[in-house]
Tab-separated table of C-alpha atoms in Angstrom:
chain	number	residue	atom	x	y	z
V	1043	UNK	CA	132.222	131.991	-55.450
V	1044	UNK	CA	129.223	130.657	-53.646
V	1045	UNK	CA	128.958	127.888	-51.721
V	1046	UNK	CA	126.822	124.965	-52.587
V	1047	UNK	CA	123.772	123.878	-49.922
V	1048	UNK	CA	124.322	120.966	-48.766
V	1049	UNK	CA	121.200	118.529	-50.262
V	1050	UNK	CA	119.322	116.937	-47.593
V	1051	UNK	CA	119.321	113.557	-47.674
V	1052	UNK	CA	116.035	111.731	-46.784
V	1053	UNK	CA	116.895	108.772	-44.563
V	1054	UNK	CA	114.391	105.908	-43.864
V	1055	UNK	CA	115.321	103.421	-41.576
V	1056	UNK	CA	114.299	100.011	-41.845
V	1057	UNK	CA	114.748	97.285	-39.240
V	1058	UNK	CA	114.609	94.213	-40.173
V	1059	UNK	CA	113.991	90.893	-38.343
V	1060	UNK	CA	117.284	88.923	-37.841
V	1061	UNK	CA	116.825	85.437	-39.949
V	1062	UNK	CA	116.647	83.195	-36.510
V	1063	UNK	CA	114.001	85.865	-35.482
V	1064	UNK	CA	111.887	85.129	-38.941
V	1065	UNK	CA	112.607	81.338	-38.238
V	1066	UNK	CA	111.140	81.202	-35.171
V	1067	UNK	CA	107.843	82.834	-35.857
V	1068	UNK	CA	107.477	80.783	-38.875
V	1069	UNK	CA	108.019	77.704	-36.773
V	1070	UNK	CA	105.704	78.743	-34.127
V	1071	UNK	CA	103.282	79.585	-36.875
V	1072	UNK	CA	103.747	76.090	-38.007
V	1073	UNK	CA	103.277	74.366	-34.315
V	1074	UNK	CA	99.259	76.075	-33.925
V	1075	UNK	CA	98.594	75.262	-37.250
V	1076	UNK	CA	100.025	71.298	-36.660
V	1077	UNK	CA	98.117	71.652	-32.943
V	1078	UNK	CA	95.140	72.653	-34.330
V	1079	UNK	CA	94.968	70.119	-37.346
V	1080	UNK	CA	95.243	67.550	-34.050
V	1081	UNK	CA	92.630	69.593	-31.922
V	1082	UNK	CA	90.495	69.113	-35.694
V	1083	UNK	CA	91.215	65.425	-36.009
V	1084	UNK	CA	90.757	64.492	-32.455
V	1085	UNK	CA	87.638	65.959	-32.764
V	1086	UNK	CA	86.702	64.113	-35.477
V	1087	UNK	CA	87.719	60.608	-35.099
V	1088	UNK	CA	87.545	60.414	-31.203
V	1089	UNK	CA	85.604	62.398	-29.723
V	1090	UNK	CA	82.024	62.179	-32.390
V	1091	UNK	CA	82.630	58.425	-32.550
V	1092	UNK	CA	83.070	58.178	-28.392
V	1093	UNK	CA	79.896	60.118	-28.069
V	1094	UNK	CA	78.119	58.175	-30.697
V	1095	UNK	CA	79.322	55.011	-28.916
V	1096	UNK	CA	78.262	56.127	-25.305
V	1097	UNK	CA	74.943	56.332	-26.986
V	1098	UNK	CA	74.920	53.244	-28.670
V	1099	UNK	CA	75.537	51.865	-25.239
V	1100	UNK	CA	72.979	53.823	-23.503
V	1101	UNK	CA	70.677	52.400	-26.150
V	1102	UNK	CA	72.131	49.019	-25.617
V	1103	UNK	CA	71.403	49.360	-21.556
V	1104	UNK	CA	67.925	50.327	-22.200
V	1105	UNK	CA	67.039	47.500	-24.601
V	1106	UNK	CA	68.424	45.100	-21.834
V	1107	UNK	CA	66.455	46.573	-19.383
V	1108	UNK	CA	63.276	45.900	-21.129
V	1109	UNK	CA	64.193	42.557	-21.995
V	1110	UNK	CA	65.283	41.693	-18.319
V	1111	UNK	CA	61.689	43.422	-17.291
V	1112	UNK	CA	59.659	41.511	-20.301
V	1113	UNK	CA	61.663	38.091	-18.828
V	1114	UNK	CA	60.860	38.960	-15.027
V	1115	UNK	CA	57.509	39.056	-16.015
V	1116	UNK	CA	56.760	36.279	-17.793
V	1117	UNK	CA	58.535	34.143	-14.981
V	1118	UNK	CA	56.017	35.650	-12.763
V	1119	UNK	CA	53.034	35.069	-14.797
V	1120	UNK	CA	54.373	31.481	-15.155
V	1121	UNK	CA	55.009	31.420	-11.478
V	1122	UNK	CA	51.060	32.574	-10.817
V	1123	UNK	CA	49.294	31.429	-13.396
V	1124	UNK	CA	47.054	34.010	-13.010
V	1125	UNK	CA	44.976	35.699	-10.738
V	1126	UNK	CA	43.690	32.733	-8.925
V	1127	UNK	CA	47.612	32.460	-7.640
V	1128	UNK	CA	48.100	35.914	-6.794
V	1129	UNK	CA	44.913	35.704	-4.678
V	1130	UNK	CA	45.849	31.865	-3.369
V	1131	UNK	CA	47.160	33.028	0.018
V	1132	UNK	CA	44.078	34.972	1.321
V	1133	UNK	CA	41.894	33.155	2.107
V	1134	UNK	CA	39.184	35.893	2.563
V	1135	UNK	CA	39.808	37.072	-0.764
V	1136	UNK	CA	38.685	33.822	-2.493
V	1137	UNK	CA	35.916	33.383	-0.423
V	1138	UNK	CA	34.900	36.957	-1.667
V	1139	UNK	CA	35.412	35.505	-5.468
V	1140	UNK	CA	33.848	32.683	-4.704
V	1141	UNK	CA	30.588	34.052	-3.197
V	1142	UNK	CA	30.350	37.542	-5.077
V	1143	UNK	CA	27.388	38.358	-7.544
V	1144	UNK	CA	29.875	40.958	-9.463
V	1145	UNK	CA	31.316	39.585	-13.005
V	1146	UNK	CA	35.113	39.877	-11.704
V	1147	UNK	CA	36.205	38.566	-14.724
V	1148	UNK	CA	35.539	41.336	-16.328
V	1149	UNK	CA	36.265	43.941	-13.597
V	1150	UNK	CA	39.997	41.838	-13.098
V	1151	UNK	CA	40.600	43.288	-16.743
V	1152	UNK	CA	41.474	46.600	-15.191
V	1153	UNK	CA	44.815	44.528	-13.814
V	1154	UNK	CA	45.201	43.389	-17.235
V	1155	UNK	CA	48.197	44.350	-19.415
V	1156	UNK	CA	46.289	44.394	-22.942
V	1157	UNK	CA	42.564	45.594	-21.749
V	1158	UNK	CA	40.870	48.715	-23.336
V	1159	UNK	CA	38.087	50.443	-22.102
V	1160	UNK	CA	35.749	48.775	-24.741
V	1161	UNK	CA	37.035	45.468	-22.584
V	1162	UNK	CA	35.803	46.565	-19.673
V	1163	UNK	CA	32.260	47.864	-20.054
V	1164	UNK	CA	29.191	47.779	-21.774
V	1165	UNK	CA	29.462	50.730	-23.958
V	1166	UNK	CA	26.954	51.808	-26.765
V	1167	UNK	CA	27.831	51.715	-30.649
V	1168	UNK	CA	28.681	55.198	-30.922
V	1169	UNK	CA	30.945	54.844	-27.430
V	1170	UNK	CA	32.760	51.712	-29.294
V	1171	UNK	CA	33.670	53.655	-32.173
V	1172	UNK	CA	35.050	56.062	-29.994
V	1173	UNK	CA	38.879	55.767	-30.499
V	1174	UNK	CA	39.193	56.773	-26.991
V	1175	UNK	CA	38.053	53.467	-25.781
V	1176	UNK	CA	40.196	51.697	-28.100
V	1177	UNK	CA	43.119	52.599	-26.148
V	1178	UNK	CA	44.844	50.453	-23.254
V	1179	UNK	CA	44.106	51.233	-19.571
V	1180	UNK	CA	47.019	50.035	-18.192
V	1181	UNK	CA	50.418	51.378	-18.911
V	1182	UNK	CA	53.331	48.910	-20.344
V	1183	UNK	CA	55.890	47.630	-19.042
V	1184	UNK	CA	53.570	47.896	-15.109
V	1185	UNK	CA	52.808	44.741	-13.923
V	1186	UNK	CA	50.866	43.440	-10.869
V	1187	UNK	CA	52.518	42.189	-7.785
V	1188	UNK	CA	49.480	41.236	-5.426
V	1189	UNK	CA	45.551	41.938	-5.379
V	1190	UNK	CA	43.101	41.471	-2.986
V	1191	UNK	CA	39.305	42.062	-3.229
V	1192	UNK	CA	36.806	42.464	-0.294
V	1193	UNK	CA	33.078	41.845	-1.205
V	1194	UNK	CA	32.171	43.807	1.650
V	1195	UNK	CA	32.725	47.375	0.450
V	1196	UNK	CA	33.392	46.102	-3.192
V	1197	UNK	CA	36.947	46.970	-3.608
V	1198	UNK	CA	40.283	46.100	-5.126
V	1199	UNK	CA	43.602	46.500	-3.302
V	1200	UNK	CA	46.395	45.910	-5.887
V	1201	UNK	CA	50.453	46.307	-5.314
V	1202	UNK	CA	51.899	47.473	-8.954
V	1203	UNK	CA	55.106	48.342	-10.596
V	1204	UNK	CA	55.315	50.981	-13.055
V	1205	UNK	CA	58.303	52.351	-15.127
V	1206	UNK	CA	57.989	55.699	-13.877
V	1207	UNK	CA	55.865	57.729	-11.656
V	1208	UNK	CA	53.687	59.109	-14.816
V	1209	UNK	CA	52.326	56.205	-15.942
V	1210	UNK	CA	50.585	55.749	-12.009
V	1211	UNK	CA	49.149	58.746	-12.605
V	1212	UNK	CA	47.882	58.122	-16.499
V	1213	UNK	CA	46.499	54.533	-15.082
V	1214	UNK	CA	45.001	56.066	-11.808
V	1215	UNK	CA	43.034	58.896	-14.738
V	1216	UNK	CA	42.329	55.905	-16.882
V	1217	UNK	CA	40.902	53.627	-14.259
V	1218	UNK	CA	38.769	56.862	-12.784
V	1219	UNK	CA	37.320	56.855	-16.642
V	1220	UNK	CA	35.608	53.402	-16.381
V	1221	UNK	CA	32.235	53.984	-14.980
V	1222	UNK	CA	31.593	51.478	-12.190
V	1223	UNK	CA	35.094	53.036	-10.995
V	1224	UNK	CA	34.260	55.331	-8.397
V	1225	UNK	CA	37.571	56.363	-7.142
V	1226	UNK	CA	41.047	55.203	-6.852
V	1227	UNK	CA	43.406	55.991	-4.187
V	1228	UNK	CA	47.067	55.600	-4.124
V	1229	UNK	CA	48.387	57.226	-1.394
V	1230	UNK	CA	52.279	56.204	-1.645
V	1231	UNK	CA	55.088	54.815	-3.815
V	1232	UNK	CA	58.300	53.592	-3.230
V	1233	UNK	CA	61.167	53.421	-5.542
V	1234	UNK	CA	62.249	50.058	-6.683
V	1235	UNK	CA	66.186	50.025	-7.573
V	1236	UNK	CA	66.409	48.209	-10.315
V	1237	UNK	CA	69.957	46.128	-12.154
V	1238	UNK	CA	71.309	48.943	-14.606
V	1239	UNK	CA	70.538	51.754	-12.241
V	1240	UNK	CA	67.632	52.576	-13.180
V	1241	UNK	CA	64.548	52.923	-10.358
V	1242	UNK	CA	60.801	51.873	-11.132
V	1243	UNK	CA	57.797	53.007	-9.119
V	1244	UNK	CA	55.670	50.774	-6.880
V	1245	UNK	CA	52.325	51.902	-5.034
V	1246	UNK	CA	49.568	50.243	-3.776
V	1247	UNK	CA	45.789	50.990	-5.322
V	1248	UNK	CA	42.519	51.212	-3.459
V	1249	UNK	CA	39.838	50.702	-6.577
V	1250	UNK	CA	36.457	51.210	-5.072
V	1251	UNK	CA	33.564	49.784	-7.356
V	1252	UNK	CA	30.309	51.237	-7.990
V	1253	UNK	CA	28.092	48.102	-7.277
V	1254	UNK	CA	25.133	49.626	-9.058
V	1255	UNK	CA	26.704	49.875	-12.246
V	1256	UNK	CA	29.365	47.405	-12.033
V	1257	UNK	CA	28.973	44.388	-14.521
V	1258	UNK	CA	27.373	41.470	-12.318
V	1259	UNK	CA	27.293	37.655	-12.831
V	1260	UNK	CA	24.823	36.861	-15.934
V	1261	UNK	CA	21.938	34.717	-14.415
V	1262	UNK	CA	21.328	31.002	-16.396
V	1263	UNK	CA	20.197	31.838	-20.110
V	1264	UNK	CA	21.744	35.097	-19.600
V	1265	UNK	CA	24.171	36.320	-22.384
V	1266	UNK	CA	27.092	38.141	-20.774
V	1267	UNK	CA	27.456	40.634	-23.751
């Protein structure tokens, strides 16, 4: 009698993960999904609308600025009521006004916050249709602080503000552009601290004037166009 082989059994052995095990990877599954639906939201309703706002407030800061700079100077055109003011405590200045054959109040439109170059000097037709000229000398927002002319060497000396350290250097290229101007110096500037932070630039301008073709006082009968 022969003896049966034993069959071979094939034996696969699977482990499986003990329930808590399975529970706890479902709940930590559960916790990064919750934490990241909070990252998402938090996202979303604070930090876009806090950035938005911080801008809105930067915005906000500027405006006031320029308002508070707009009100400072209108008081101090109120306060000067002109040129004439600014020039009321040197003496030797309005003597040199007073007695000078150049038409300074047309060269004084250089300080002038609204003056283009068409302003300024006698230019031909084609110049005047030159958009060029149609464009302001001074930058806005710069206002003067002091001026001072001397009739002996036929030049301005004027203490300005601008808002930043370009625009001294677009108005000291503009003013060079005007052609009685025959150069402009401004050696310096100083930093002027200003409520919100902020910092504006002030310097002090040499403008020396080209007698020969500056714009002179229109004798009697005279048109000054």
């Amino acid at each position: 009698m022969k003896k049966s082989k034993p069959r071979a059994i094939n034996e696969v052995k699977v482990k499986l993960l003990p329930e808590k095990a399975k529970r706890d990877y479902v709940l930590r599954f559960v916790s990064y999904i919750i934490i990241l639906v909070f990252v998402i939201l938090n996202f979303l309703m604070v930090y876009i609308p806090r950035n938005n706002l911080t801008s809105d407030i930067n915005k906000v800061k500027r405006r006031i600025a320029n308002i508070e700079l707009k009100i400072e100077n209108a008081a101090y055109i109120i306060r000067t009521s002109g040129y004439t003011a600014i020039f009321r405590n040197n003496n030797d200045t309005v003597n040199d006004i007073e007695n000078s054959t150049l038409d300074l109040n047309k060269i004084f439109l250089l300080l002038d916050n609204n003056a283009t170059f068409n302003d300024v000097q006698n230019l031909s037709e084609l110049e005047q249709a030159n958009p060029e000229n149609f464009l302001r000398i001074k930058p806005e927002h710069s206002f003067v602080e002091y001026v001072s002319f001397k009739e002996s060497d036929s030049s301005i000396t004027v203490t300005i503000q601008f808002d930043q350290i370009s625009d001294l250097f677009i108005y000291q290229g503009n003013l060079l552009k005007v052609n009685y101007v025959s150069d402009v110096k401004a050696p310096n500037y100083t930093l002027v601290p200003m409520p919100n932070g902020d910092s504006r630039v002030r310097t002090t301008m040499l403008i020396s004037l080209d007698i020969e073709k500056a714009p002179m006082v229109p004798k009697v009968g005279e048109s000054n166009e």
